[in-house]
Amino acid sequence: MDDAVVTGTARVGAAAWKHVFDGLLRGRAARSGAGSGRAVGDGRRPTLGDVTVLIDPPNWPGPRGLMWSHLVSDASLDELHTFALRLGAPARAFDRDHYDVPETAHALAVELGAEAVSSRELLRRLMAAGLRRRKPHLTPR
């Protein structure tokens, strides 16, 4: 199979998905009033009160040819779910202690008040908060 055809097809698919997903996010943001707030004293846009939600860079390859980020809270899962709802992340994007967020939504998450940090810092703060939930490992009997 010709690599150029596969690569070209993947690029077209990713561009189409980005267009659709960006439109969906813009629509949800407009309906919820996201991004329309005034800047607060520390330079961040107001969110849902004083929240500490973190997002790492979109470094993880995933579905639809997109790169994905992790969205976590270093305070509570309730805070994380509230923020994800405002971002427009579907419930199926939640995995134990984080949401998987496509690269197309990274900027919106930051605009809504998520703190952009490295993957290492995100994991460190998640563990320090006691919110890390590892996958259960089954041991053979």
PDB file of C-alpha atoms in Angstrom:
ATOM      1  CA  MET A   1       0.000   0.000   0.000  1.00  0.00           C
ATOM      2  CA  ASP A   2       1.271   3.470  -0.854  1.00  0.00           C
ATOM      3  CA  ASP A   3       2.307   5.365   2.323  1.00  0.00           C
ATOM      4  CA  ALA A   4       1.469   8.733   0.745  1.00  0.00           C
ATOM      5  CA  VAL A   5      -2.149   7.666   0.252  1.00  0.00           C
ATOM      6  CA  VAL A   6      -2.482   6.459   3.844  1.00  0.00           C
ATOM      7  CA  THR A   7      -0.789   9.580   5.211  1.00  0.00           C
ATOM      8  CA  GLY A   8      -2.877  11.865   2.988  1.00  0.00           C
ATOM      9  CA  THR A   9      -6.071  10.106   3.994  1.00  0.00           C
ATOM     10  CA  ALA A  10      -5.162  10.363   7.683  1.00  0.00           C
ATOM     11  CA  ARG A  11      -4.475  14.088   7.306  1.00  0.00           C
ATOM     12  CA  VAL A  12      -7.789  14.706   5.555  1.00  0.00           C
ATOM     13  CA  GLY A  13      -9.632  12.704   8.213  1.00  0.00           C
ATOM     14  CA  ALA A  14      -7.895  14.546  11.050  1.00  0.00           C
ATOM     15  CA  ALA A  15      -8.637  17.929   9.453  1.00  0.00           C
ATOM     16  CA  ALA A  16     -12.310  17.000   8.994  1.00  0.00           C
ATOM     17  CA  TRP A  17     -12.592  15.782  12.578  1.00  0.00           C
ATOM     18  CA  LYS A  18     -10.892  18.947  13.855  1.00  0.00           C
ATOM     19  CA  HIS A  19     -13.355  21.100  11.910  1.00  0.00           C
ATOM     20  CA  VAL A  20     -16.369  19.226  13.297  1.00  0.00           C
ATOM     21  CA  PHE A  21     -15.061  19.072  16.867  1.00  0.00           C
ATOM     22  CA  ASP A  22     -14.007  22.736  16.905  1.00  0.00           C
ATOM     23  CA  GLY A  23     -17.487  23.726  15.741  1.00  0.00           C
ATOM     24  CA  LEU A  24     -19.036  21.614  18.491  1.00  0.00           C
ATOM     25  CA  LEU A  25     -16.810  23.212  21.143  1.00  0.00           C
ATOM     26  CA  ARG A  26     -17.520  26.731  19.885  1.00  0.00           C
ATOM     27  CA  GLY A  27     -21.259  26.021  20.024  1.00  0.00           C
ATOM     28  CA  ARG A  28     -21.076  24.648  23.568  1.00  0.00           C
ATOM     29  CA  ALA A  29     -18.877  27.540  24.682  1.00  0.00           C
ATOM     30  CA  ALA A  30     -21.325  30.051  23.227  1.00  0.00           C
ATOM     31  CA  ARG A  31     -24.303  28.374  24.931  1.00  0.00           C
ATOM     32  CA  SER A  32     -22.524  28.215  28.312  1.00  0.00           C
ATOM     33  CA  GLY A  33     -20.990  31.682  28.091  1.00  0.00           C
ATOM     34  CA  ALA A  34     -17.466  30.231  28.254  1.00  0.00           C
ATOM     35  CA  GLY A  35     -14.666  32.563  27.306  1.00  0.00           C
ATOM     36  CA  SER A  36     -16.787  35.655  27.819  1.00  0.00           C
ATOM     37  CA  GLY A  37     -15.623  36.406  31.345  1.00  0.00           C
ATOM     38  CA  ARG A  38     -13.411  39.244  32.473  1.00  0.00           C
ATOM     39  CA  ALA A  39      -9.848  38.513  33.484  1.00  0.00           C
ATOM     40  CA  VAL A  40      -9.329  38.119  37.212  1.00  0.00           C
ATOM     41  CA  GLY A  41      -6.481  39.518  39.284  1.00  0.00           C
ATOM     42  CA  ASP A  42      -4.019  36.706  38.564  1.00  0.00           C
ATOM     43  CA  GLY A  43      -4.561  36.956  34.805  1.00  0.00           C
ATOM     44  CA  ARG A  44      -6.623  33.763  34.492  1.00  0.00           C
ATOM     45  CA  ARG A  45     -10.166  33.883  33.196  1.00  0.00           C
ATOM     46  CA  PRO A  46     -12.830  33.201  35.793  1.00  0.00           C
ATOM     47  CA  THR A  47     -14.079  29.634  35.844  1.00  0.00           C
ATOM     48  CA  LEU A  48     -16.350  27.939  38.341  1.00  0.00           C
ATOM     49  CA  GLY A  49     -14.883  29.582  41.410  1.00  0.00           C
ATOM     50  CA  ASP A  50     -11.406  28.833  42.684  1.00  0.00           C
ATOM     51  CA  VAL A  51     -10.573  25.593  40.868  1.00  0.00           C
ATOM     52  CA  THR A  52      -7.260  23.908  40.266  1.00  0.00           C
ATOM     53  CA  VAL A  53      -7.595  21.893  37.101  1.00  0.00           C
ATOM     54  CA  LEU A  54      -4.464  20.859  35.247  1.00  0.00           C
ATOM     55  CA  ILE A  55      -3.902  19.860  31.632  1.00  0.00           C
ATOM     56  CA  ASP A  56      -0.759  18.400  30.100  1.00  0.00           C
ATOM     57  CA  PRO A  57       0.397  18.932  26.498  1.00  0.00           C
ATOM     58  CA  PRO A  58      -1.312  16.886  23.789  1.00  0.00           C
ATOM     59  CA  ASN A  59       1.491  14.305  23.586  1.00  0.00           C
ATOM     60  CA  TRP A  60      -0.508  11.066  23.529  1.00  0.00           C
ATOM     61  CA  PRO A  61      -1.567   9.574  20.174  1.00  0.00           C
ATOM     62  CA  GLY A  62      -5.169   8.467  20.084  1.00  0.00           C
ATOM     63  CA  PRO A  63      -8.287   7.971  17.994  1.00  0.00           C
ATOM     64  CA  ARG A  64      -8.954   9.834  14.774  1.00  0.00           C
ATOM     65  CA  GLY A  65      -5.279  10.647  14.265  1.00  0.00           C
ATOM     66  CA  LEU A  66      -5.363  13.271  17.025  1.00  0.00           C
ATOM     67  CA  MET A  67      -2.974  13.853  19.892  1.00  0.00           C
ATOM     68  CA  TRP A  68      -4.539  13.817  23.363  1.00  0.00           C
ATOM     69  CA  SER A  69      -4.008  15.509  26.742  1.00  0.00           C
ATOM     70  CA  HIS A  70      -4.997  14.540  30.269  1.00  0.00           C
ATOM     71  CA  LEU A  71      -7.235  16.826  32.314  1.00  0.00           C
ATOM     72  CA  VAL A  72      -7.097  16.364  36.110  1.00  0.00           C
ATOM     73  CA  SER A  73      -7.889  18.182  39.337  1.00  0.00           C
ATOM     74  CA  ASP A  74      -5.479  18.322  42.243  1.00  0.00           C
ATOM     75  CA  ALA A  75      -8.366  19.073  44.612  1.00  0.00           C
ATOM     76  CA  SER A  76     -11.306  16.737  43.928  1.00  0.00           C
ATOM     77  CA  LEU A  77     -13.016  14.588  41.326  1.00  0.00           C
ATOM     78  CA  ASP A  78     -16.166  16.695  41.742  1.00  0.00           C
ATOM     79  CA  GLU A  79     -14.189  19.755  40.670  1.00  0.00           C
ATOM     80  CA  LEU A  80     -12.817  17.826  37.692  1.00  0.00           C
ATOM     81  CA  HIS A  81     -16.277  16.669  36.565  1.00  0.00           C
ATOM     82  CA  THR A  82     -17.683  20.189  36.894  1.00  0.00           C
ATOM     83  CA  PHE A  83     -14.863  21.644  34.811  1.00  0.00           C
ATOM     84  CA  ALA A  84     -15.152  18.876  32.188  1.00  0.00           C
ATOM     85  CA  LEU A  85     -18.872  19.568  31.872  1.00  0.00           C
ATOM     86  CA  ARG A  86     -18.161  23.236  31.243  1.00  0.00           C
ATOM     87  CA  LEU A  87     -15.495  22.258  28.693  1.00  0.00           C
ATOM     88  CA  GLY A  88     -18.002  20.014  26.938  1.00  0.00           C
ATOM     89  CA  ALA A  89     -16.047  16.792  27.461  1.00  0.00           C
ATOM     90  CA  PRO A  90     -18.281  13.723  27.155  1.00  0.00           C
ATOM     91  CA  ALA A  91     -18.627  11.410  30.157  1.00  0.00           C
ATOM     92  CA  ARG A  92     -17.025   8.599  28.138  1.00  0.00           C
ATOM     93  CA  ALA A  93     -13.763  10.608  28.107  1.00  0.00           C
ATOM     94  CA  PHE A  94     -13.364  10.048  31.870  1.00  0.00           C
ATOM     95  CA  ASP A  95     -10.915   7.303  32.870  1.00  0.00           C
ATOM     96  CA  ARG A  96     -10.525   6.628  36.635  1.00  0.00           C
ATOM     97  CA  ASP A  97      -8.897   9.960  37.607  1.00  0.00           C
ATOM     98  CA  HIS A  98      -8.661  12.034  34.433  1.00  0.00           C
ATOM     99  CA  TYR A  99     -10.391  13.058  31.219  1.00  0.00           C
ATOM    100  CA  ASP A 100      -8.782  12.425  27.856  1.00  0.00           C
ATOM    101  CA  VAL A 101      -8.977  15.682  25.904  1.00  0.00           C
ATOM    102  CA  PRO A 102      -8.173  15.996  22.171  1.00  0.00           C
ATOM    103  CA  GLU A 103      -5.624  18.525  20.967  1.00  0.00           C
ATOM    104  CA  THR A 104      -8.479  20.522  19.434  1.00  0.00           C
ATOM    105  CA  ALA A 105      -9.856  21.315  22.918  1.00  0.00           C
ATOM    106  CA  HIS A 106      -6.559  22.072  24.692  1.00  0.00           C
ATOM    107  CA  ALA A 107      -6.651  25.841  24.098  1.00  0.00           C
ATOM    108  CA  LEU A 108     -10.273  26.073  25.239  1.00  0.00           C
ATOM    109  CA  ALA A 109      -9.444  24.213  28.459  1.00  0.00           C
ATOM    110  CA  VAL A 110      -6.656  26.708  29.181  1.00  0.00           C
ATOM    111  CA  GLU A 111      -8.954  29.614  28.303  1.00  0.00           C
ATOM    112  CA  LEU A 112     -11.505  28.281  30.790  1.00  0.00           C
ATOM    113  CA  GLY A 113      -8.858  28.282  33.525  1.00  0.00           C
ATOM    114  CA  ALA A 114      -7.018  24.959  33.341  1.00  0.00           C
ATOM    115  CA  GLU A 115      -3.358  25.318  34.235  1.00  0.00           C
ATOM    116  CA  ALA A 116      -1.072  24.023  31.473  1.00  0.00           C
ATOM    117  CA  VAL A 117       1.664  21.883  33.053  1.00  0.00           C
ATOM    118  CA  SER A 118       4.043  19.136  31.943  1.00  0.00           C
ATOM    119  CA  SER A 119       2.870  15.524  32.077  1.00  0.00           C
ATOM    120  CA  ARG A 120       5.330  14.885  34.881  1.00  0.00           C
ATOM    121  CA  GLU A 121       4.022  17.829  36.943  1.00  0.00           C
ATOM    122  CA  LEU A 122       0.424  16.761  36.318  1.00  0.00           C
ATOM    123  CA  LEU A 123       1.129  13.258  37.635  1.00  0.00           C
ATOM    124  CA  ARG A 124       3.128  14.574  40.614  1.00  0.00           C
ATOM    125  CA  ARG A 125       0.287  16.865  41.701  1.00  0.00           C
ATOM    126  CA  LEU A 126      -2.382  14.223  41.111  1.00  0.00           C
ATOM    127  CA  MET A 127      -0.475  11.761  43.299  1.00  0.00           C
ATOM    128  CA  ALA A 128       0.257  14.381  45.979  1.00  0.00           C
ATOM    129  CA  ALA A 129      -3.472  15.121  46.187  1.00  0.00           C
ATOM    130  CA  GLY A 130      -4.188  11.411  46.730  1.00  0.00           C
ATOM    131  CA  LEU A 131      -6.457  11.304  43.677  1.00  0.00           C
ATOM    132  CA  ARG A 132      -4.414   8.903  41.518  1.00  0.00           C
ATOM    133  CA  ARG A 133      -6.444   5.796  40.710  1.00  0.00           C
ATOM    134  CA  ARG A 134      -4.421   3.079  39.030  1.00  0.00           C
ATOM    135  CA  LYS A 135      -5.883   0.339  36.908  1.00  0.00           C
ATOM    136  CA  PRO A 136      -6.462  -2.786  38.959  1.00  0.00           C
ATOM    137  CA  HIS A 137      -3.991  -5.521  38.050  1.00  0.00           C
ATOM    138  CA  LEU A 138      -5.431  -8.989  38.112  1.00  0.00           C
ATOM    139  CA  THR A 139      -3.137 -11.648  39.479  1.00  0.00           C
ATOM    140  CA  PRO A 140      -3.481 -15.188  38.134  1.00  0.00           C
ATOM    141  CA  ARG A 141      -4.725 -17.762  40.595  1.00  0.00           C
TER     142      ARG A 141
END
